[in-house]
Coordinates of C-alpha atoms and ligand atoms in Angstrom, one line a residue:
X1 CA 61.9 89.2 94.8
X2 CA 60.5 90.0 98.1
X3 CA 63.4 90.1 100.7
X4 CA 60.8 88.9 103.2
X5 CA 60.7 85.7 102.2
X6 CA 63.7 85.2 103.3
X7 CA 63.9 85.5 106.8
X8 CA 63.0 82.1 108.3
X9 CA 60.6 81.9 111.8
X10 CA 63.9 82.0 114.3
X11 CA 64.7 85.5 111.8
X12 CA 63.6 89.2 112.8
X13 CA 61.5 90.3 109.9
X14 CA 62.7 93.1 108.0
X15 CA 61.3 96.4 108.9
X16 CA 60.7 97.7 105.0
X17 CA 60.3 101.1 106.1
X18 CA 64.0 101.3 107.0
X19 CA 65.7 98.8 104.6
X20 CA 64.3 100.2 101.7
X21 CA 65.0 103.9 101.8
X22 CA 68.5 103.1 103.4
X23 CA 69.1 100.6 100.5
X24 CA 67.6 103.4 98.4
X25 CA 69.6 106.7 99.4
X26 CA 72.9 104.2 99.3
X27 CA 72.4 102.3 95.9
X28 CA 71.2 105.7 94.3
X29 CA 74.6 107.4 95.5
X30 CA 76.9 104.7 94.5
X31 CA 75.7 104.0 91.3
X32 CA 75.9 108.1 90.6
X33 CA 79.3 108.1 91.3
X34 CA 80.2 105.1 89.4
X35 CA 78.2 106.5 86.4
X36 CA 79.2 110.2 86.7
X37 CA 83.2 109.8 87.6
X38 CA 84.2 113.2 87.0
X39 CA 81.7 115.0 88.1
X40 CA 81.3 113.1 91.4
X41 CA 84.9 114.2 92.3
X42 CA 83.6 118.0 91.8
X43 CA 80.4 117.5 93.5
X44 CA 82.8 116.1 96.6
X45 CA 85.4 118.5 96.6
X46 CA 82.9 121.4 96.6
X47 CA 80.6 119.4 98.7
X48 CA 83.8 118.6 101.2
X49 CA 84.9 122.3 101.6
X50 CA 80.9 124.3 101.8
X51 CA 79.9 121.3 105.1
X52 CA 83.6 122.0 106.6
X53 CA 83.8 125.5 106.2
X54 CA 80.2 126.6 106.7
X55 CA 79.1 123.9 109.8
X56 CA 83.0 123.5 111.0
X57 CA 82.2 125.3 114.2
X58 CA 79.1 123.4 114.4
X59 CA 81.5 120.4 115.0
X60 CA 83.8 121.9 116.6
X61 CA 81.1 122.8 119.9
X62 CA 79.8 119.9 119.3
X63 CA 83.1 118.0 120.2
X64 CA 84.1 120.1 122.9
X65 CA 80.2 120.2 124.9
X66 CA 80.3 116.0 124.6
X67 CA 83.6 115.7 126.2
X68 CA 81.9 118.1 128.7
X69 CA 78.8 116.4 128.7
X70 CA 80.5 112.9 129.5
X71 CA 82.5 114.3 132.6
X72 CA 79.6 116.1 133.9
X73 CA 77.5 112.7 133.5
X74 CA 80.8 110.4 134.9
X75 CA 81.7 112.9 137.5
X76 CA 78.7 114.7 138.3
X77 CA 75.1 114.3 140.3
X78 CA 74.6 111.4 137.8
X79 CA 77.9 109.5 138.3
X80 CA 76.3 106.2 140.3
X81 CA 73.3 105.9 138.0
X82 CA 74.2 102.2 136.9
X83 CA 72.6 100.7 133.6
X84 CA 70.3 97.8 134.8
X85 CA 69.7 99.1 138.2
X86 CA 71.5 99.4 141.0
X87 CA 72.0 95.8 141.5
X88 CA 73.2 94.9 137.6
X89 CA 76.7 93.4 138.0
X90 CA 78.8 94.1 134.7
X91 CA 78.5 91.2 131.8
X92 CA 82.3 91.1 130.9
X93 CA 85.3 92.1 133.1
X94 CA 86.9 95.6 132.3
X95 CA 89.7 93.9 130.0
X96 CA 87.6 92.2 127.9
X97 CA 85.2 95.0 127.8
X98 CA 87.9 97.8 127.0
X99 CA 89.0 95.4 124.1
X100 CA 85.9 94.8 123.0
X101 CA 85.1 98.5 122.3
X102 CA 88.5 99.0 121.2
X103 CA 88.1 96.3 118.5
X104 CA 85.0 97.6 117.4
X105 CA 85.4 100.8 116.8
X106 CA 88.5 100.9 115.6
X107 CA 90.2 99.5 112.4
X108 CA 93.1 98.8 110.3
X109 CA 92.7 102.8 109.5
X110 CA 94.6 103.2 112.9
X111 CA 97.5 101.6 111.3
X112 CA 97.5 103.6 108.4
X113 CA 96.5 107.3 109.6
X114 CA 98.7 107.2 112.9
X115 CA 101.5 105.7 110.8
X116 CA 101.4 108.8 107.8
X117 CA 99.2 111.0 109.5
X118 CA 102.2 113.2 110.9
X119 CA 103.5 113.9 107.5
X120 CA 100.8 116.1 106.5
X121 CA 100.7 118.2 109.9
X122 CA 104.8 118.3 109.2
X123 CA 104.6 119.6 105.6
X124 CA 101.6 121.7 106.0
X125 CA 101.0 122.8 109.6
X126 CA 98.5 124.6 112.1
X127 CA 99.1 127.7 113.2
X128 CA 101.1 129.1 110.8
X129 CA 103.8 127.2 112.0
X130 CA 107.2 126.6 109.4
X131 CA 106.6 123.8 107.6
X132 CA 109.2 120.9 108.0
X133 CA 110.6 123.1 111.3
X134 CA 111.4 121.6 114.9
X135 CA 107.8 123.5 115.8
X136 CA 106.1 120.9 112.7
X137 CA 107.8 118.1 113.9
X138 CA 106.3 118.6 117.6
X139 CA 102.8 119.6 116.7
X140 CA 102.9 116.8 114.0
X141 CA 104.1 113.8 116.7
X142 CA 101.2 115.3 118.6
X143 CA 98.1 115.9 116.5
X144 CA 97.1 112.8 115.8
X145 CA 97.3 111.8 119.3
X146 CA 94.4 114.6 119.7
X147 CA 92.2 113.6 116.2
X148 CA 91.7 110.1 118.1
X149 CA 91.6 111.4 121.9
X150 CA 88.9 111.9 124.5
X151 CA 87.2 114.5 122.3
X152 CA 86.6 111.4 119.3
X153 CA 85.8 108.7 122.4
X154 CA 83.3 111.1 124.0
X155 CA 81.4 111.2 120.7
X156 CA 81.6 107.7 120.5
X157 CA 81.0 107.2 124.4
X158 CA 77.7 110.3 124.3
X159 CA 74.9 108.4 122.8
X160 CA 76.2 105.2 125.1
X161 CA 73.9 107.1 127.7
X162 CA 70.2 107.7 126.4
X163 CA 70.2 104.2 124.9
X164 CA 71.8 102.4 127.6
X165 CA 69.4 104.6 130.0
X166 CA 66.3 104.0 127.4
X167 CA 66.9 100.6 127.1
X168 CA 68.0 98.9 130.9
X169 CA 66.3 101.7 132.7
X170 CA 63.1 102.8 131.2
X171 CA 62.2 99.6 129.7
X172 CA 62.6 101.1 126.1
X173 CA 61.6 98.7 123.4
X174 CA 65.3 98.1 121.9
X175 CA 69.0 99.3 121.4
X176 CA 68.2 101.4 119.0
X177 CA 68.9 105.7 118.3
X178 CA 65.5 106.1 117.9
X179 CA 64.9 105.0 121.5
X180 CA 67.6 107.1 122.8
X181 CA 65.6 109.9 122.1
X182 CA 62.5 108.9 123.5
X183 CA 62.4 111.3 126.2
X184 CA 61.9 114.4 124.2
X185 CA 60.0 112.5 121.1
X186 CA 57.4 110.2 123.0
X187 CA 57.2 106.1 122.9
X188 CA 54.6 106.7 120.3
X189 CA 56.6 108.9 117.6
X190 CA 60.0 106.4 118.9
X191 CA 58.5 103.5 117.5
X192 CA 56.7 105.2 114.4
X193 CA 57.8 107.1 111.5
X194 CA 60.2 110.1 113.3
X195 CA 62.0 106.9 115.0
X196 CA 62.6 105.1 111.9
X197 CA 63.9 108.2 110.1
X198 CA 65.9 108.5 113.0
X199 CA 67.2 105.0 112.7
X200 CA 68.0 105.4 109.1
X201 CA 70.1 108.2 109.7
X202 CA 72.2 106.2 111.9
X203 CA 72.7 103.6 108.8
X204 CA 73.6 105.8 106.6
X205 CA 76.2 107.7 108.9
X206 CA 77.9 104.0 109.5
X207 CA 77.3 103.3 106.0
X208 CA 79.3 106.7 105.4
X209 CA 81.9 106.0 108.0
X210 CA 82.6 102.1 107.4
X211 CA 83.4 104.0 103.8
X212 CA 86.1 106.1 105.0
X213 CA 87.6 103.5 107.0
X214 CA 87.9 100.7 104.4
X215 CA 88.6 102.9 101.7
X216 CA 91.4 104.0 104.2
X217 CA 92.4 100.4 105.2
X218 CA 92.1 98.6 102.0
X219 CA 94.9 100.4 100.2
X220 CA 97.2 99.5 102.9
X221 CA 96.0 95.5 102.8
X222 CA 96.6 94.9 99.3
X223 CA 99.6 97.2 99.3
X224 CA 101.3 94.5 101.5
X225 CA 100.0 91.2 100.3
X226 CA 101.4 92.7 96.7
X227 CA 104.7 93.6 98.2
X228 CA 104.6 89.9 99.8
X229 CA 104.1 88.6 96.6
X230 CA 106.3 90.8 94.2
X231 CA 103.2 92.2 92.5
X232 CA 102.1 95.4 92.1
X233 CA 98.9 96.7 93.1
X234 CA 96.5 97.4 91.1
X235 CA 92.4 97.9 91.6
X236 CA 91.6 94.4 91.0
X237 CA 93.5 93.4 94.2
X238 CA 91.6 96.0 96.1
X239 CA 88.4 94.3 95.2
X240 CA 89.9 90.6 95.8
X241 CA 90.8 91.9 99.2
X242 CA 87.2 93.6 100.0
X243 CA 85.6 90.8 97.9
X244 CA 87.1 88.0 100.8
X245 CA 86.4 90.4 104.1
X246 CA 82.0 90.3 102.5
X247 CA 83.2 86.1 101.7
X248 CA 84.1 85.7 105.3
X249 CA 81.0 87.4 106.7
X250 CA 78.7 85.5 104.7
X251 CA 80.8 82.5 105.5
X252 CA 80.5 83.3 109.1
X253 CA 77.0 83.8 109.2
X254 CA 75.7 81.1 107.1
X255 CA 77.6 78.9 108.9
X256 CA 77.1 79.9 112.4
X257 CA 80.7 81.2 112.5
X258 CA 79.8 83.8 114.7
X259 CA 82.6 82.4 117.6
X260 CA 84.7 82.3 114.5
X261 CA 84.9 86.0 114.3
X262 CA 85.2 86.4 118.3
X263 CA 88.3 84.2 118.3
X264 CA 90.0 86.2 115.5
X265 CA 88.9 89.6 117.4
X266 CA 90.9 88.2 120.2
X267 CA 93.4 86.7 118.4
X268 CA 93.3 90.8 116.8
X269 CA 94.2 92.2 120.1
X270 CA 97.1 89.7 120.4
X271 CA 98.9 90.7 116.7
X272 CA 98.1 94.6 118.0
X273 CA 100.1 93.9 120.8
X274 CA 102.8 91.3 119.0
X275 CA 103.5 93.9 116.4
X276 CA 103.7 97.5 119.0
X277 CA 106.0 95.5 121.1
X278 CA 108.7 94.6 117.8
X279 CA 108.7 98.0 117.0
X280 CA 108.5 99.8 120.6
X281 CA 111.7 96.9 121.4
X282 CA 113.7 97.0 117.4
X283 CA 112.9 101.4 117.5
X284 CA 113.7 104.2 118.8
X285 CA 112.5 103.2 122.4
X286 CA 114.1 106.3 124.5
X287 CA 112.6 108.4 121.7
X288 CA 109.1 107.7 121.1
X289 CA 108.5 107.6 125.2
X290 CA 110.3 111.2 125.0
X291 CA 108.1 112.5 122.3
X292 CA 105.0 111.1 123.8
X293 CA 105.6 112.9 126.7
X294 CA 106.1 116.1 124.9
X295 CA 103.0 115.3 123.5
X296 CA 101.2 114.5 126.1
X297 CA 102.3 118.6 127.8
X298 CA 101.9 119.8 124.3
X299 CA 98.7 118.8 123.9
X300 CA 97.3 119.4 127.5
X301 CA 98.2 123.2 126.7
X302 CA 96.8 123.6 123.2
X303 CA 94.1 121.2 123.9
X304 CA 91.1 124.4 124.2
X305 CA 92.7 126.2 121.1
X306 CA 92.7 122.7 118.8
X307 CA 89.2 122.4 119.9
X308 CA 88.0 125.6 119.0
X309 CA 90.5 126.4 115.9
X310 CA 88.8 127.3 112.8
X311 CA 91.5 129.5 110.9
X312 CA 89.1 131.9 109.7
X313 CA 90.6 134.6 109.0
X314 CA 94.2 132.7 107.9
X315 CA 92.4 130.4 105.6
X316 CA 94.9 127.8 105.8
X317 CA 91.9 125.2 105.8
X318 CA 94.0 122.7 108.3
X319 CA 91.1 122.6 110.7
X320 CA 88.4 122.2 108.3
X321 CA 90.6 119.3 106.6
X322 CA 91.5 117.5 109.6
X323 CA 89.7 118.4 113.1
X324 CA 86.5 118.8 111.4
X325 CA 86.8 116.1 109.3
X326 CA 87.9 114.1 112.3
X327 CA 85.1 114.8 114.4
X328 CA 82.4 114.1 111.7
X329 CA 84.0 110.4 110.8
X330 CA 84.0 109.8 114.7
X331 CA 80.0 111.6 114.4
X332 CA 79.5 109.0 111.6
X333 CA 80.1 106.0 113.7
X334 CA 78.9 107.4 117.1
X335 CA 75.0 106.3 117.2
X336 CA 76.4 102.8 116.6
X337 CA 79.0 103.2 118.7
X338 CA 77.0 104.0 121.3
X339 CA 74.6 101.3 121.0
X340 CA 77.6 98.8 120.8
X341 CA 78.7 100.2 124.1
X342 CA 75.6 100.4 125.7
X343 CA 75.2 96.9 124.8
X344 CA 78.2 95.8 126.6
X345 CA 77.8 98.4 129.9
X346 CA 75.3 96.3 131.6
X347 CA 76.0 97.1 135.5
X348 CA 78.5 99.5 134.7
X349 CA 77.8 103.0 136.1
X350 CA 78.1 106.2 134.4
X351 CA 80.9 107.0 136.3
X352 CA 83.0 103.5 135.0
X353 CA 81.8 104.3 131.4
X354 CA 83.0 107.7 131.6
X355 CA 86.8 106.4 132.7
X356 CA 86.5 103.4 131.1
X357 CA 86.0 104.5 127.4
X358 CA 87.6 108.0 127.4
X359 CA 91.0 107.2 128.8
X360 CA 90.9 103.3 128.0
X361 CA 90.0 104.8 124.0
X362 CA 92.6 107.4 123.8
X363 CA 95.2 105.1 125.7
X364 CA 95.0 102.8 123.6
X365 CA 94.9 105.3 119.9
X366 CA 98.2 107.1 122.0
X367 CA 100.0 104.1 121.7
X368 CA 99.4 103.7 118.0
X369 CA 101.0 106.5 117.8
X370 CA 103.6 106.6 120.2
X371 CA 104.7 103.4 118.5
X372 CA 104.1 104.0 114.4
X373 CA 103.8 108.1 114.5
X374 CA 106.8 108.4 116.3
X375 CA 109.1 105.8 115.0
X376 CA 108.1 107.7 111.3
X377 CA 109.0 110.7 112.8
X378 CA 112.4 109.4 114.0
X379 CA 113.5 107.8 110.6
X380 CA 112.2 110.5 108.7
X381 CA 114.2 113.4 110.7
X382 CA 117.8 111.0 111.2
X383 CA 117.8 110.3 107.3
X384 CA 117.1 106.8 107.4
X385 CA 113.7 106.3 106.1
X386 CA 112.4 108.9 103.8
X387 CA 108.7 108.6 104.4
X388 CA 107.2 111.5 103.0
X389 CA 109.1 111.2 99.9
X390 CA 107.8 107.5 99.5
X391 CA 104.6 109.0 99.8
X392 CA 104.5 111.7 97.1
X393 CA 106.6 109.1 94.9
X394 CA 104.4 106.2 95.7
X395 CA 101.9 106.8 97.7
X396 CA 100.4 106.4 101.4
X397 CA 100.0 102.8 101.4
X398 CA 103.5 101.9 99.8
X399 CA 105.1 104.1 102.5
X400 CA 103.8 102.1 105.4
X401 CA 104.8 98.7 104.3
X402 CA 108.2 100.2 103.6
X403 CA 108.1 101.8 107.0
X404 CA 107.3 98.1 108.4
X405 CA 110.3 97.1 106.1
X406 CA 113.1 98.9 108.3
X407 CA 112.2 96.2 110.8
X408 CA 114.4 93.3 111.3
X409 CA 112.8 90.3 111.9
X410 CA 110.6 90.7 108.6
X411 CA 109.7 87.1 108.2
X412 CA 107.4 87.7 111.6
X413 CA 106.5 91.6 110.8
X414 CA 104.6 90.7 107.4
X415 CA 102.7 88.1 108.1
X416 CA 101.9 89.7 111.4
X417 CA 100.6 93.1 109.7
X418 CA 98.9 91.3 107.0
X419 CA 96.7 89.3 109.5
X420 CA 96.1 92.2 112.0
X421 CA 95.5 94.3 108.7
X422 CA 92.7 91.8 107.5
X423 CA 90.5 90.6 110.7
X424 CA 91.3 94.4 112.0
X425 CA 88.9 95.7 109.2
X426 CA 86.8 91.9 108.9
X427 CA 85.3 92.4 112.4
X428 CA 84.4 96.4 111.1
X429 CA 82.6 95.4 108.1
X430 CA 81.2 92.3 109.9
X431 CA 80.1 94.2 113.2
X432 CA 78.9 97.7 111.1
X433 CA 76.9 95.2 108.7
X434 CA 75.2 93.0 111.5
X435 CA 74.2 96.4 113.3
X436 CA 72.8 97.9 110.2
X437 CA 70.5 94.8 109.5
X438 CA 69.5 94.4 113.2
X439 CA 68.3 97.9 112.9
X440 CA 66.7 97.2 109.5
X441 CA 64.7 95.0 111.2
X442 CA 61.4 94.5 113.0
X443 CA 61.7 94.6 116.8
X444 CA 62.3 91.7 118.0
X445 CA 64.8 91.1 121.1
X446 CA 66.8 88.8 120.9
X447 CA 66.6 87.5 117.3
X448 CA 69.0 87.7 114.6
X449 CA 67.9 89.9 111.4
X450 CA 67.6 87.6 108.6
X451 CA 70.5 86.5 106.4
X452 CA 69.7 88.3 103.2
X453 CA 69.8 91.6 105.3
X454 CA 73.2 90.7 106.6
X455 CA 74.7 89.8 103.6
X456 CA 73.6 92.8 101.3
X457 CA 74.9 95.5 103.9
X458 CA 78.3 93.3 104.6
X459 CA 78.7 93.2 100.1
X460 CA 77.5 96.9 99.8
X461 CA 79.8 98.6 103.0
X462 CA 82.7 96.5 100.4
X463 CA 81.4 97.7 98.0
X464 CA 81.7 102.0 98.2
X465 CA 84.6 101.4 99.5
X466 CA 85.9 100.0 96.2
X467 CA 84.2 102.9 94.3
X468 CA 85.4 105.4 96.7
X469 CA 89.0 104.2 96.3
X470 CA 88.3 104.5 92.2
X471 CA 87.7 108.0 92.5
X472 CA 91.0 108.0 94.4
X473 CA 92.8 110.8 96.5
X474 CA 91.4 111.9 100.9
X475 CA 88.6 113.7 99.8
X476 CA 86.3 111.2 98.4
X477 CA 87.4 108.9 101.3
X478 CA 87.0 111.8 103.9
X479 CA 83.7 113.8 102.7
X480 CA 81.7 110.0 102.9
X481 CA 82.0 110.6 106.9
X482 CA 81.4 114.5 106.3
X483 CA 77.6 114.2 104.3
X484 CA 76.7 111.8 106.8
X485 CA 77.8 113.3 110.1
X486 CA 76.1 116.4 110.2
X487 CA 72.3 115.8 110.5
X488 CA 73.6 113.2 113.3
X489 CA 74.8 115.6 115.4
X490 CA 71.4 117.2 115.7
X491 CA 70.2 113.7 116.8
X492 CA 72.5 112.4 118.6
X493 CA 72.2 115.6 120.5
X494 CA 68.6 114.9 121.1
X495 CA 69.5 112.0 122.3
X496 CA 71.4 113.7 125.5
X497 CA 68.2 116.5 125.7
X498 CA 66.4 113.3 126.3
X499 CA 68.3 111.2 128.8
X500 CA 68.5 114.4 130.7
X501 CA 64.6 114.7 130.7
X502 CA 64.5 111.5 132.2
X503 CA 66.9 111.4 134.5
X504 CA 65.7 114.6 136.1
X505 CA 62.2 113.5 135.9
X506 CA 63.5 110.4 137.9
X507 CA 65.8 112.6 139.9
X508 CA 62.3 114.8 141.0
X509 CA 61.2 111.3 142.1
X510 CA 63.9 110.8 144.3
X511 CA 64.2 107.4 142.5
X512 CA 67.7 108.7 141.1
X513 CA 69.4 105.8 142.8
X514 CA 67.3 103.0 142.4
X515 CA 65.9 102.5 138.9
X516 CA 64.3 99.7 138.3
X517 CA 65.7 96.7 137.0
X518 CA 64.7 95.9 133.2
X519 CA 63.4 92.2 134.5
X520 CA 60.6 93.9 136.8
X521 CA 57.3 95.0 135.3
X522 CA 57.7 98.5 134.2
X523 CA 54.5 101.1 134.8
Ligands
NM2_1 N1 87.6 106.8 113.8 C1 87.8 106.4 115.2 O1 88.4 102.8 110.7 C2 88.4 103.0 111.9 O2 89.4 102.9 112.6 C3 87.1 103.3 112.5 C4 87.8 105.7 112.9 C5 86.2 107.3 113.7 C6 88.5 107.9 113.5 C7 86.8 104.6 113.1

């Protein structure tokens, strides 16, 4: 069948030379590990601990010189270069554009990791520090708040640059990796084969990432929806649950639902909100504020040493399981990341970008934590909740709806969860499958990439997920963002060799400050 066919005249074509290999790399992999079970789970072990242990540094620089690299573009010679030109006003006004790249990328894999995520830094923690010991507890309250900080938003924020700059600035032919790095590889090469190799490295790193967070988030979905019903879970709920978020994409694009799937974003933010607020008023109020404040000092003093920790010589393998890991899922996502917010940065300047995302990002992921992380932490240490037990007895997911249990008003808290719980992860699936196809397509501004493109990448994103949550356990869940991070960081760090190219060759111009508009003809 020839997927051309398909796309209809108001449709961008699709570019074969990056569906196909991307459809062929991901079908080839999936089908491998649904054939060869056992083995896979060897192949991903190994495969998990040679990337993080061998390239863990790799990341860990990486992470560090982007958070570098976005202050010294926010705060530096650079700071008033504005996407669009000097007179671009922004699109959306800063709430709606902090929520909007809040909403996107993030998922219900918030909920779960800054709800349980403690427990493993508490039982097993960095630094050689007693396990289960008042030193655990404060490192563990505070850890998480550092895996989804300004060193994870600065990935995501990095390639926001080159492609915003490519694209409003330089007149580049589309939101796209590949154009981010047209400084350094030419228009020519950008829009031939090294650009579409580029481009289908950035779909398979989302492809990898999406992974990670739905085999993360769909545990915790069905987990609740069978608690709600008095069922057990069991796989086939898993796949009724991813089977409904692929239903309601198709749904949504078919039908020109597309304002369908804004309103539930908003509608998102609202639940996010509804449900901090019942715990942050029915918890330990006095006490998460405290510990996030010991957080917050902890962290500002260990912030160079969790950078930079690899545990070489201790071999504890706590960075390599976490920080690294961390890093590469937030690696995984960045090229689309960027695009996304480069998208919705019209008229912003680097400056409001670099403030914007990294403190609006980890603001917002601090709370998650303050709220969840903490009030574990307070029923675990007073006796009242036993959440780590519940875990080794019944697993992650179980313990997080039985955390949500110790609230009072449960007829609101359930429903509540399981709503924020689906549309959290049905906007990721939707939004990582939409960008996938538009990239997968010919370019064409403006024009939506045809249906059949949607709908495969919305069904196969579900898809591993479900055969990563067979082969069951972190690792399979966590190496899908490892494989797929690490040739992105070469690119994505391209990418910032090239907008630097450009800028300075604007900056030898003295044109720094008054780039022209996209709308006027470009030379
Ligand atoms: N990151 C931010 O599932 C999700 O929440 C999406 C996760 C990369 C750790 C991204």
């Amino acid at each position: 069948m020839s997927f051309n066919k398909q796309s209809t005249s108001a449709n961008a074509a699709m570019d074969r030379m990056i569906f196909w290999p991307a459809v062929i790399v991901v079908t080839v992999v999936t089908i491998t590990m649904i054939l060869f079970e056992e083995r896979a789970k060897f192949i991903i072990d190994a495969t998990f601990n040679w990337l993080t242990r061998d390239f863990g540094f790799l990341y860990q620089w990486f992470g560090l010189a982007a958070l570098g690299l976005c202050l010294w573009l926010g705060f530096g010679p650079y700071r008033h270069v504005r996407l669009g030109g000097p007179a671009a006003r922004p699109e959306f006004n800063r709430a709606s554009w902090i929520a909007m790249f809040f909403c996107s990328g993030i998922g219900t894999s918030l909920i779960y990791w800054s709800a349980i995520e403690w427990t493993y830094y508490y039982s097993a923690p960095p630094f050689w520090i007693e396990p289960q010991s008042q030193m655990a507890a404060e490192y563990a309250a505070m850890y998480g708040m550092f895996h989804w900080g300004p060193i994870g938003w600065a990935i995501y924020l990095l390639c926001a640059f080159p492609i915003g700059y490519a694209y409003y600035n330089r007149g580049s032919s589309g939101l796209r990796l590949s154009s981010g790095c047209e400084g350094v590889i030419g228009k020519a090469r950008s829009d031939g084969t090294v650009g579409r190799i580029i481009d289908i490295m950035m779909i398979l790193g989302l492809v990898g990432g999406t992974g990670t967070s739905l085999a993360s988030g769909t545990p915790l979905l069905s987990e609740a929806i069978a608690f709600n019903l008095g069922i057990t879970r069991t796989e086939n709920l898993d796949l009724v649950v991813v089977l409904i978020w692929s239903a309601i994409f198709v749904g949504s694009v078919s039908l020109g639902l597309k304002r369908g799937i804004k309103v539930l974003s908003d509608l998102n933010l609202i639940a996010i909100f509804a449900l901090c607020s019942l715990i942050f008023v029915f918890g330990p109020t006095v006490f998460m504020l405290s510990t996030f404040t010991n957080s917050m000092g902890l962290m500002a003093s260990e912030f160079l040493r969790m950078s930079l920790y690899t545990d070489t010589i201790g071999k504890s393998g706590f960075p390599q399981d976490w920080t690294i890991f961390y890093w590469s899922w937030w690696v995984a996502y960045g090229p689309y990341m960027g695009i996304f917010i480069a998208r919705i940065s019209r008229g912003r300047t680097f400056r409001e970008l670099t403030i914007g995302v990294l403190s609006g990002g980890s603001l917002g992921c601090a709370l998650f934590f303050t709220v969840f992380g903490n009030w574990g932490v307070y029923l675990q240490l007073e006796g009242i909740f036993p959440i780590i037990e519940v875990i080794s007895e019944k697993g992650e997911a179980s313990a997080v709806v039985g955390l949500l249990t110790q609230l009072p008003v449960q007829w609101l808290v359930m429903p509540l969860f399981i709503f924020l719980a689906f549309v959290y992860s049905a906007t990721t699936v939707d939004s990582s499958a939409y960008s996938i196809a538009t990239v997968a397509s010919q370019r064409s501004e403006g024009r939506e990439p045809s249906l059949v493109n949607r709908v495969f990448w919305a069904v196969s994103l579900g898809l591993i997920a479900v055969v990563l949550m067979r082969l069951g356990g972190l690792a399979p869940l966590k190496t899908a963002s490892v494989i797929v991070g690490l040739p992105l960081l070469f690119i994505m760090s391209l990418s910032i060799v090239s907008l630097l190219k450009l800028l300075r060759a604007e900056n030898a111009a003295e044109k720094v400050l008054k780039e022209r508009p996209r709308t006027e003809p470009l030379v």
